[in-house]
CSV table of C-alpha atoms in Angstrom, one decimal:
chain,number,residue,atom,x,y,z
A,1,MET,CA,0.0,0.0,0.0
A,2,ASP,CA,1.2,3.5,-0.8
A,3,GLU,CA,2.0,5.4,2.3
A,4,PRO,CA,0.6,8.9,2.2
A,5,LYS,CA,3.4,11.2,1.2
A,6,ASP,CA,2.4,13.8,3.7
A,7,LEU,CA,2.8,11.4,6.6
A,8,ASN,CA,6.3,10.1,5.7
A,9,GLN,CA,8.1,13.1,7.3
A,10,PRO,CA,7.3,13.7,11.0
A,11,LYS,CA,7.1,17.5,10.9
A,12,GLU,CA,4.9,17.6,7.7
A,13,LYS,CA,2.9,14.7,9.0
A,14,ASP,CA,2.0,16.5,12.2
A,15,GLU,CA,1.2,19.6,10.3
A,16,ASN,CA,-1.0,17.7,7.8
A,17,LEU,CA,-2.7,15.7,10.5
A,18,ASN,CA,-3.5,18.8,12.4
A,19,ASP,CA,-4.8,20.4,9.3
A,20,ILE,CA,-7.0,17.4,8.4
A,21,GLU,CA,-8.3,17.1,11.9
A,22,ASN,CA,-9.2,20.8,11.9
A,23,VAL,CA,-11.1,20.4,8.6
A,24,ILE,CA,-12.9,17.4,9.9
A,25,LYS,CA,-14.0,19.3,13.0
A,26,LYS,CA,-15.0,22.4,11.0
A,27,LYS,CA,-17.1,20.5,8.4
A,28,LYS,CA,-18.4,18.1,11.2
A,29,LEU,CA,-17.5,15.1,9.1
A,30,ASN,CA,-18.2,11.7,10.7
A,31,ILE,CA,-14.7,10.3,10.2
A,32,LYS,CA,-11.7,9.5,12.3
A,33,LEU,CA,-8.0,9.3,11.5
A,34,ASN,CA,-5.8,6.5,12.7
A,35,GLU,CA,-2.2,6.9,13.8
A,36,LYS,CA,-0.9,6.7,10.2
A,37,GLY,CA,-3.2,9.5,9.1
A,38,TYR,CA,-5.6,7.2,7.2
A,39,ILE,CA,-9.3,7.9,7.4
A,40,ILE,CA,-11.1,5.0,9.1
A,41,LYS,CA,-14.6,4.5,7.5
A,42,LYS,CA,-17.3,2.3,8.9
A,43,LEU,CA,-20.2,2.3,6.5
B,1,MET,CA,-35.5,-25.8,15.0
B,2,LYS,CA,-34.1,-29.0,13.3
B,3,GLU,CA,-36.4,-28.8,10.3
B,4,ASP,CA,-35.2,-25.3,9.6
B,5,TYR,CA,-31.7,-26.7,9.1
B,6,ASP,CA,-32.9,-29.1,6.4
B,7,ASP,CA,-32.1,-26.5,3.7
B,8,LEU,CA,-28.6,-25.9,5.1
B,9,THR,CA,-27.2,-28.3,2.6
B,10,ILE,CA,-27.6,-25.7,-0.2
B,11,TYR,CA,-25.4,-23.4,1.9
B,12,HIS,CA,-22.5,-25.8,2.5
B,13,PRO,CA,-19.4,-24.9,0.5
B,14,ASN,CA,-18.9,-26.6,-2.9
B,15,ASP,CA,-15.6,-28.2,-3.8
B,16,ASP,CA,-14.0,-25.0,-5.1
B,17,GLU,CA,-15.2,-23.0,-2.2
B,18,LEU,CA,-13.9,-25.6,0.3
B,19,GLU,CA,-10.5,-25.5,-1.4
B,20,LEU,CA,-10.3,-21.8,-1.0
B,21,ILE,CA,-11.4,-22.0,2.7
B,22,ASN,CA,-9.0,-24.8,3.5
B,23,SER,CA,-6.1,-23.1,1.7
B,24,ARG,CA,-5.6,-20.9,4.7
B,25,ASN,CA,-7.4,-22.7,7.5
B,26,PRO,CA,-5.3,-24.2,10.3
B,27,ILE,CA,-6.8,-27.7,9.6
B,28,PRO,CA,-8.7,-28.9,6.6
B,29,LEU,CA,-12.5,-28.6,7.1
B,30,ARG,CA,-15.3,-30.7,5.7
B,31,LYS,CA,-18.2,-29.3,3.8
B,32,GLU,CA,-20.5,-29.9,6.7
B,33,SER,CA,-18.3,-27.9,9.0
B,34,GLY,CA,-20.0,-24.7,8.1
B,35,ILE,CA,-22.1,-22.7,5.6
B,36,VAL,CA,-21.3,-20.1,2.9
B,37,LEU,CA,-23.3,-17.0,2.7
B,38,ARG,CA,-23.0,-14.2,0.1
B,39,ILE,CA,-22.8,-10.8,1.5
B,40,HIS,CA,-23.8,-7.6,-0.2
B,41,ALA,CA,-20.8,-5.4,0.9
B,42,VAL,CA,-21.1,-2.1,-0.9
B,43,ASN,CA,-22.4,-0.7,-4.2
B,44,ARG,CA,-22.0,2.4,-6.2
B,45,GLU,CA,-25.0,4.2,-4.9
B,46,GLU,CA,-24.8,7.2,-2.6
B,47,ASP,CA,-25.0,6.0,1.0
B,48,ARG,CA,-26.5,7.7,4.1
B,49,GLY,CA,-23.2,9.4,4.8
B,50,LYS,CA,-23.0,10.9,1.2
B,51,ASP,CA,-20.2,8.6,0.2
B,52,VAL,CA,-20.0,6.9,-3.2
B,53,PHE,CA,-17.6,4.2,-4.1
B,54,GLU,CA,-15.8,4.3,-7.4
B,55,GLU,CA,-15.4,1.0,-9.3
B,56,TYR,CA,-11.7,0.8,-8.7
B,57,ALA,CA,-12.1,1.3,-5.0
B,58,MET,CA,-14.7,-1.6,-4.9
B,59,GLU,CA,-12.3,-3.9,-6.7
B,60,ARG,CA,-9.6,-3.0,-4.2
B,61,MET,CA,-12.0,-3.6,-1.3
B,62,GLY,CA,-12.7,-7.1,-2.7
B,63,GLN,CA,-9.0,-7.9,-3.2
B,64,LEU,CA,-8.1,-6.8,0.3
B,65,SER,CA,-11.0,-8.6,1.9
B,66,VAL,CA,-9.6,-11.9,0.6
B,67,LYS,CA,-6.0,-11.0,1.2
B,68,ASN,CA,-6.8,-10.1,4.8
B,69,ARG,CA,-9.4,-12.9,5.2
B,70,ILE,CA,-11.4,-10.2,7.0
B,71,PRO,CA,-13.6,-11.3,9.9
B,72,ILE,CA,-17.3,-11.1,10.1
B,73,LEU,CA,-18.0,-9.4,13.4
B,74,LEU,CA,-21.0,-9.2,15.7
B,75,ALA,CA,-20.7,-7.1,18.8
B,76,GLY,CA,-21.5,-9.0,22.0
B,77,ASP,CA,-23.0,-8.1,25.4
B,78,GLY,CA,-21.1,-5.3,27.1
B,79,ASP,CA,-19.6,-4.0,23.9
B,80,SER,CA,-20.1,-0.3,23.5
B,81,SER,CA,-21.0,-0.3,19.8
B,82,ASP,CA,-20.9,-2.3,16.6
B,83,HIS,CA,-17.6,-2.7,14.8
B,84,PHE,CA,-16.1,-3.7,18.1
B,85,TRP,CA,-12.8,-5.3,17.1
B,86,MET,CA,-12.5,-8.2,19.4
B,87,SER,CA,-11.6,-11.8,18.4
B,88,LYS,CA,-14.6,-13.1,20.5
B,89,ASN,CA,-16.9,-11.2,18.2
B,90,THR,CA,-15.7,-13.0,15.1
B,91,LYS,CA,-18.5,-15.2,13.6
B,92,GLY,CA,-17.0,-15.9,10.2
B,93,PHE,CA,-14.5,-14.8,7.6
B,94,VAL,CA,-14.4,-13.7,3.9
B,95,PHE,CA,-12.7,-16.1,1.5
B,96,ASP,CA,-13.8,-14.8,-1.9
B,97,TYR,CA,-15.5,-11.9,-3.6
B,98,GLU,CA,-17.3,-11.0,-6.7
B,99,LEU,CA,-18.1,-7.7,-8.5
B,100,LYS,CA,-21.3,-7.9,-10.3
B,101,ASP,CA,-23.8,-5.2,-11.5
B,102,ASN,CA,-22.0,-2.5,-9.6
B,103,VAL,CA,-22.2,-4.5,-6.3
B,104,LEU,CA,-19.3,-5.9,-4.4
B,105,TYR,CA,-20.2,-9.3,-2.9
B,106,TYR,CA,-18.2,-11.1,-0.3
B,107,LYS,CA,-18.4,-14.8,0.1
B,108,ALA,CA,-18.1,-15.6,3.8
B,109,PHE,CA,-17.7,-18.9,5.6
B,110,PHE,CA,-19.6,-19.3,9.0
B,111,PRO,CA,-18.3,-22.3,10.9
B,112,LEU,CA,-21.1,-24.4,12.6
B,113,THR,CA,-19.3,-24.7,15.9
B,114,SER,CA,-21.3,-25.1,19.1
B,115,THR,CA,-20.8,-21.4,20.1
B,116,ASN,CA,-21.4,-20.1,16.5
B,117,ARG,CA,-24.5,-22.1,15.8
B,118,PRO,CA,-26.9,-19.6,17.5
B,119,VAL,CA,-25.5,-16.8,15.5
B,120,VAL,CA,-26.0,-18.7,12.2
B,121,GLU,CA,-29.5,-19.5,13.3
B,122,ASN,CA,-30.2,-15.8,13.9
B,123,ILE,CA,-28.7,-14.9,10.5
B,124,LEU,CA,-30.8,-17.6,8.7
B,125,HIS,CA,-33.9,-16.5,10.5
B,126,GLY,CA,-33.4,-12.9,9.4
B,127,LEU,CA,-32.4,-11.3,12.7
B,128,TYR,CA,-28.9,-10.3,11.6
B,129,THR,CA,-29.2,-9.4,7.9
B,130,LYS,CA,-27.6,-6.0,7.9
B,131,GLY,CA,-23.9,-5.2,7.8
B,132,SER,CA,-21.3,-2.6,7.4
B,133,VAL,CA,-17.8,-2.5,5.9
B,134,GLY,CA,-14.8,-1.2,8.0
B,135,PHE,CA,-11.8,0.0,5.9
B,136,ALA,CA,-9.2,2.8,5.5
B,137,ILE,CA,-8.8,5.5,2.9
B,138,ASN,CA,-5.8,7.7,2.2
B,139,PRO,CA,-7.2,11.3,2.6
B,140,LYS,CA,-6.0,12.2,-0.9
B,141,ASP,CA,-8.4,9.5,-2.3
B,142,TYR,CA,-11.4,10.9,-0.5
B,143,ILE,CA,-12.7,13.4,-3.0
B,144,CYS,CA,-15.3,16.2,-3.1
B,145,SER,CA,-17.7,15.7,-5.9
B,146,ALA,CA,-18.0,19.5,-6.4
B,147,CYS,CA,-14.3,20.6,-6.7
B,148,ASP,CA,-12.5,17.2,-7.1
B,149,ARG,CA,-10.1,18.1,-4.3
B,150,PRO,CA,-9.7,16.0,-1.1
B,151,ILE,CA,-12.7,16.7,1.1
B,152,VAL,CA,-10.4,17.0,4.1
B,153,SER,CA,-8.1,19.6,2.5
B,154,LYS,CA,-8.2,23.2,3.4
B,155,GLU,CA,-8.7,24.1,-0.3
B,156,CYS,CA,-12.1,22.4,-0.5
B,157,PRO,CA,-14.8,24.6,0.9
B,158,HIS,CA,-17.6,22.1,0.4
B,159,VAL,CA,-19.5,20.0,2.9
B,160,PRO,CA,-21.1,16.7,1.9
B,161,GLY,CA,-24.8,16.8,1.9
B,162,ASP,CA,-25.0,20.5,1.0
B,163,ASP,CA,-26.3,21.4,-2.4
B,164,GLY,CA,-26.0,17.8,-3.6
B,165,VAL,CA,-22.3,17.5,-2.7
B,166,PHE,CA,-21.0,14.0,-2.0
B,167,THR,CA,-17.7,12.4,-1.5
B,168,LYS,CA,-16.1,10.0,-3.9
B,169,ILE,CA,-14.0,7.0,-2.6
B,170,LYS,CA,-11.4,6.6,-5.4
B,171,ASP,CA,-9.2,4.0,-3.6
B,172,VAL,CA,-8.8,2.2,-0.3
B,173,VAL,CA,-5.6,1.3,1.5
B,174,ASP,CA,-6.9,-1.3,3.9
B,175,ASN,CA,-9.9,-3.4,4.5
B,176,PHE,CA,-10.4,-4.5,8.2
B,177,GLU,CA,-13.7,-6.2,8.7
B,178,TYR,CA,-17.3,-6.5,8.0
B,179,SER,CA,-19.7,-6.1,11.0
B,180,LEU,CA,-23.3,-7.2,11.4
B,181,VAL,CA,-25.2,-4.0,12.5
B,182,ALA,CA,-28.7,-2.9,13.0
B,183,VAL,CA,-28.5,0.2,10.7
B,184,PRO,CA,-25.8,0.4,8.1
B,185,MET,CA,-24.7,3.4,6.2
B,186,VAL,CA,-25.1,1.5,2.9
B,187,PRO,CA,-28.9,0.6,3.1
B,188,ASP,CA,-28.5,-2.6,0.9
B,189,SER,CA,-25.4,-3.9,2.7
B,190,GLY,CA,-26.1,-7.2,4.4
B,191,ILE,CA,-27.0,-10.8,3.9
B,192,PRO,CA,-29.5,-11.0,1.1
B,193,LYS,CA,-31.8,-13.9,0.1
B,194,GLN,CA,-29.3,-16.6,-0.7
B,195,LYS,CA,-31.1,-19.1,-3.0
B,196,GLY,CA,-32.3,-16.5,-5.4
B,197,VAL,CA,-29.2,-14.4,-5.4
B,198,ILE,CA,-26.6,-17.1,-5.7
B,199,LEU,CA,-28.2,-19.9,-7.6
B,200,MET,CA,-30.4,-18.0,-9.9
B,201,GLN,CA,-27.7,-15.6,-11.0
B,202,GLU,CA,-25.4,-18.4,-11.9
B,203,GLU,CA,-28.2,-20.2,-13.8
B,204,ASP,CA,-29.2,-17.0,-15.5
B,205,VAL,CA,-25.6,-16.5,-16.8
B,206,LYS,CA,-25.6,-20.1,-18.2
B,207,VAL,CA,-29.0,-19.6,-19.9
B,208,GLU,CA,-27.9,-16.3,-21.3
B,209,GLU,CA,-24.7,-17.8,-22.7
B,210,ASN,CA,-26.7,-20.6,-24.3
B,211,LEU,CA,-29.1,-18.2,-25.9
B,212,VAL,CA,-26.3,-16.1,-27.4
B,213,GLU,CA,-24.6,-19.2,-28.8
B,214,THR,CA,-27.9,-20.4,-30.3
B,215,GLU,CA,-28.6,-17.0,-31.8
B,216,GLU,CA,-25.1,-16.9,-33.3
B,217,LYS,CA,-25.5,-20.3,-34.9
B,218,LEU,CA,-28.9,-19.3,-36.3
B,219,GLU,CA,-27.5,-16.2,-37.9
B,220,GLU,CA,-24.8,-18.3,-39.6
B,221,ILE,CA,-27.4,-20.4,-41.4
B,222,PRO,CA,-28.5,-18.7,-44.7
B,223,VAL,CA,-32.2,-18.5,-45.5
B,224,GLU,CA,-32.0,-20.7,-48.6
B,225,LYS,CA,-30.4,-23.5,-46.6
B,226,THR,CA,-33.1,-23.2,-44.0
B,227,ILE,CA,-35.8,-23.6,-46.7
B,228,LYS,CA,-34.0,-26.6,-48.1
B,229,ILE,CA,-33.7,-28.2,-44.7
B,230,ASN,CA,-37.4,-27.6,-44.1
B,231,LEU,CA,-38.4,-29.2,-47.4
B,232,GLU,CA,-36.2,-32.2,-46.6
B,233,LEU,CA,-37.7,-32.5,-43.2
B,234,ASN,CA,-41.2,-32.3,-44.7
B,235,GLU,CA,-40.3,-35.2,-47.1
B,236,GLU,CA,-38.9,-37.3,-44.3
B,237,SER,CA,-42.1,-36.6,-42.3
B,238,LYS,CA,-44.2,-38.0,-45.1
B,239,ASN,CA,-42.1,-41.1,-45.4
B,240,LEU,CA,-42.3,-41.6,-41.7
B,241,LEU,CA,-46.1,-41.2,-41.8
B,242,ALA,CA,-46.4,-43.8,-44.6
B,243,SER,CA,-44.2,-46.2,-42.6
B,244,LEU,CA,-46.4,-45.7,-39.6
B,245,GLU,CA,-49.5,-46.5,-41.6
B,246,ASN,CA,-47.9,-49.8,-42.9
B,247,PHE,CA,-46.9,-50.7,-39.4
B,248,SER,CA,-50.5,-50.1,-38.2
B,249,LYS,CA,-51.9,-52.4,-41.0
B,250,ASN,CA,-49.4,-55.1,-40.1
B,251,LEU,CA,-50.5,-54.8,-36.5
B,252,THR,CA,-54.2,-55.4,-37.6
B,253,ASN,CA,-53.2,-58.5,-39.7
B,254,ASP,CA,-51.3,-59.8,-36.8
B,255,LYS,CA,-54.4,-59.5,-34.7
B,256,ILE,CA,-56.5,-61.5,-37.2
B,257,THR,CA,-54.0,-64.3,-37.3
B,258,TYR,CA,-53.9,-64.4,-33.6
B,259,ASP,CA,-57.7,-64.6,-33.3
B,260,ASP,CA,-57.7,-67.4,-36.0
B,261,THR,CA,-55.2,-69.4,-34.0
B,262,ILE,CA,-57.2,-69.1,-30.9
B,263,GLN,CA,-60.3,-70.4,-32.8
B,264,ASP,CA,-58.4,-73.3,-34.3
B,265,ASN,CA,-57.2,-74.3,-30.9
B,266,LYS,CA,-60.7,-74.3,-29.6
B,267,MET,CA,-61.8,-76.5,-32.5
B,268,SER,CA,-58.9,-78.9,-31.9
B,269,GLU,CA,-60.0,-79.2,-28.3
B,270,GLU,CA,-63.6,-80.0,-29.3
B,271,VAL,CA,-62.4,-82.8,-31.7
B,272,ILE,CA,-60.2,-84.3,-29.0
B,273,GLU,CA,-63.1,-84.3,-26.6
B,274,GLN,CA,-65.4,-86.0,-29.2
B,275,LYS,CA,-62.9,-88.7,-30.0
B,276,GLU,CA,-62.4,-89.4,-26.3
B,277,GLU,CA,-66.1,-89.8,-25.9
B,278,GLU,CA,-66.2,-92.2,-28.8
B,279,ILE,CA,-63.1,-94.3,-27.9
B,280,ILE,CA,-63.5,-94.6,-24.1
B,281,PRO,CA,-67.0,-96.3,-24.1
B,282,ASP,CA,-65.9,-98.9,-26.7
B,283,SER,CA,-62.8,-99.7,-24.7
B,284,HIS,CA,-64.9,-100.0,-21.6
B,285,ALA,CA,-67.3,-102.4,-23.2
B,286,GLU,CA,-64.5,-104.5,-24.6
B,287,LEU,CA,-62.8,-104.6,-21.1
B,288,MET,CA,-66.1,-105.7,-19.6
B,289,GLY,CA,-66.3,-108.5,-22.2
B,290,CYS,CA,-62.9,-109.8,-21.3
B,291,MET,CA,-63.8,-109.7,-17.6
B,292,LYS,CA,-66.9,-111.7,-18.3
B,293,GLU,CA,-64.9,-114.3,-20.3
B,294,ILE,CA,-62.3,-114.6,-17.5
B,295,LYS,CA,-65.2,-115.1,-15.0
B,296,ASP,CA,-66.7,-117.8,-17.2
B,297,ASN,CA,-63.3,-119.6,-17.6
B,298,LEU,CA,-62.8,-119.4,-13.8
B,299,ALA,CA,-66.2,-121.0,-13.3
B,300,GLY,CA,-65.3,-123.8,-15.7
B,301,LEU,CA,-62.1,-124.3,-13.8
B,302,HIS,CA,-63.9,-124.5,-10.5
B,303,GLU,CA,-66.2,-127.2,-12.1
B,304,LYS,CA,-63.1,-129.2,-13.2
B,305,VAL,CA,-61.6,-129.0,-9.7
B,306,ASP,CA,-64.9,-130.1,-8.2
B,307,SER,CA,-65.1,-133.1,-10.5
B,308,LEU,CA,-61.5,-134.0,-9.8
B,309,MET,CA,-62.1,-133.8,-6.0
B,310,ALA,CA,-65.2,-136.0,-6.5
B,311,LYS,CA,-63.2,-138.5,-8.4
B,312,MET,CA,-60.5,-138.5,-5.7
B,313,LEU,CA,-63.1,-139.1,-3.0
B,314,GLU,CA,-64.6,-141.9,-5.0
B,315,MET,CA,-61.3,-143.6,-5.4
B,316,GLU,CA,-60.6,-143.3,-1.7
B,317,SER,CA,-64.0,-144.9,-0.9
B,318,VAL,CA,-63.2,-147.9,-3.2
B,319,GLU,CA,-59.9,-148.6,-1.4
B,320,GLU,CA,-61.2,-148.5,2.2
B,321,PRO,CA,-62.4,-152.3,2.6
B,322,SER,CA,-58.7,-153.6,2.6
B,323,GLU,CA,-57.9,-152.0,5.9
B,324,THR,CA,-58.0,-155.4,7.8
B,325,LYS,CA,-54.6,-156.4,6.7
B,326,GLU,CA,-51.5,-154.5,8.0
B,327,GLU,CA,-49.7,-154.8,4.7
B,328,SER,CA,-52.8,-153.9,2.7
B,329,LYS,CA,-53.4,-150.9,5.0
B,330,GLU,CA,-50.2,-149.3,3.9
B,331,GLU,CA,-50.5,-149.9,0.2
B,332,PRO,CA,-53.8,-148.0,-0.3
B,333,GLU,CA,-52.2,-145.1,1.5
B,334,VAL,CA,-49.4,-145.2,-1.0
B,335,GLU,CA,-51.9,-145.4,-3.8
B,336,VAL,CA,-53.9,-142.5,-2.3
B,337,LYS,CA,-50.7,-140.5,-2.0
B,338,SER,CA,-49.8,-141.3,-5.5
B,339,THR,CA,-53.3,-140.5,-6.6
B,340,LYS,CA,-53.2,-137.2,-4.6
B,341,LYS,CA,-49.8,-136.5,-6.1
B,342,SER,CA,-51.0,-137.1,-9.6
B,343,PHE,CA,-54.0,-135.0,-8.9
B,344,GLU,CA,-51.8,-132.1,-7.7
B,345,GLU,CA,-49.6,-132.5,-10.6
B,346,ARG,CA,-52.5,-132.5,-13.0
B,347,LEU,CA,-54.0,-129.5,-11.3
B,348,ASN,CA,-50.7,-127.6,-11.5
B,349,GLU,CA,-50.3,-128.6,-15.1
B,350,GLU,CA,-53.8,-127.8,-16.2
B,351,ILE,CA,-54.4,-124.6,-14.2
B,352,PRO,CA,-51.3,-122.8,-15.4
B,353,ASP,CA,-52.1,-123.7,-19.0
B,354,HIS,CA,-55.6,-122.6,-18.5
B,355,ARG,CA,-54.4,-119.4,-16.8
B,356,LYS,CA,-52.0,-118.8,-19.7
B,357,SER,CA,-54.7,-119.2,-22.3
B,358,VAL,CA,-56.9,-116.8,-20.4
B,359,ASN,CA,-54.0,-114.3,-20.0
B,360,ASP,CA,-53.1,-114.6,-23.7
B,361,LYS,CA,-56.7,-113.9,-24.7
B,362,LEU,CA,-57.0,-111.0,-22.4
B,363,TRP,CA,-53.7,-109.5,-23.5
B,364,GLU,CA,-54.7,-110.0,-27.2
B,365,ARG,CA,-58.0,-108.2,-26.6
B,366,LEU,CA,-56.4,-105.3,-24.7
B,367,THR,CA,-53.7,-104.8,-27.3
B,368,MET,CA,-56.3,-104.8,-30.1
B,369,GLY,CA,-58.2,-102.1,-28.3
B,370,VAL,CA,-55.1,-100.0,-27.9
B,371,ASN,CA,-54.0,-100.4,-31.5
């Protein structure tokens, strides 16, 4: 599986994760991220 | 409950399915060890969370479901929610998948162990028929339908559900499990009617293939050839009809011959009876005649014996006066003995001859009657 590019480097990963989590909160999306930064979906 | 399991045989894995199951099972299982159910995992329709799977993502979901041999989960007592990832909640596993008509189907095996049997019963009785997929997406493959950017990126201002906006799942990176739930996000996800879905679809495919082949063959045959074949068939039909008529006639003739034979047999029996009636009385009369003749001969024989006995007595009475002398006493006895001896000899000589003559006559008569 391809690792998300953004998550390969710790600094960028943290920044991206934070950004993503902020968007999720802002848009009230019913999704969660795991420790690798993947979106966990339960449909 | 037992009668409800009679139909389970249709859900046991076939040879190919069993091979797939056993290829990764700790020990080889028998068909009777469990049942196979087809699960409607996901489709390409917009779900309750405004997500839509793209075809490639569904294919990847299928591949990963088999690769990961994903478990079928059912949350137990004390679990806070569905999709509760605990090994005790595992009720089955996926061993194959199929993409058909924009639907991803899982093929799952449910072992019929003592602890799992109640779950299988509840599934088959329709209590647990809904389910939900659990998987992972890279954020870059979770796309807004309005701007085609990742929905979680700062550049995308859209929210799913607003103004018809939805999210597209272009790819998946992992597939974790499939959980039996009460209300899934994908309304059709779950365990559908098995007989109709599995068997009928496979049968439909075969019928359709046969129809296509037949149509192709029909198209290959030119019209002129078809007409010629029809004419030939018509001629053959006429010949066949004529043969049948002949056969029918022969059958009628055979019937007459049979009836005649029966009649002849009856006549023969009557003739035999008549002849018996004619011959038997004659033979009887002739036999009675012989008997009478034998009786007469015997009577004559008795007369002869009587006359001989009389003669013998007469001779004895003539010899009696010489009893005074001792010497003369003995001589008459000798003479009487000799007379008696000669009488017995004569009797033995005459009677057998007489018997012989009677027997010869009787035999002659009898053989004449027979001849």
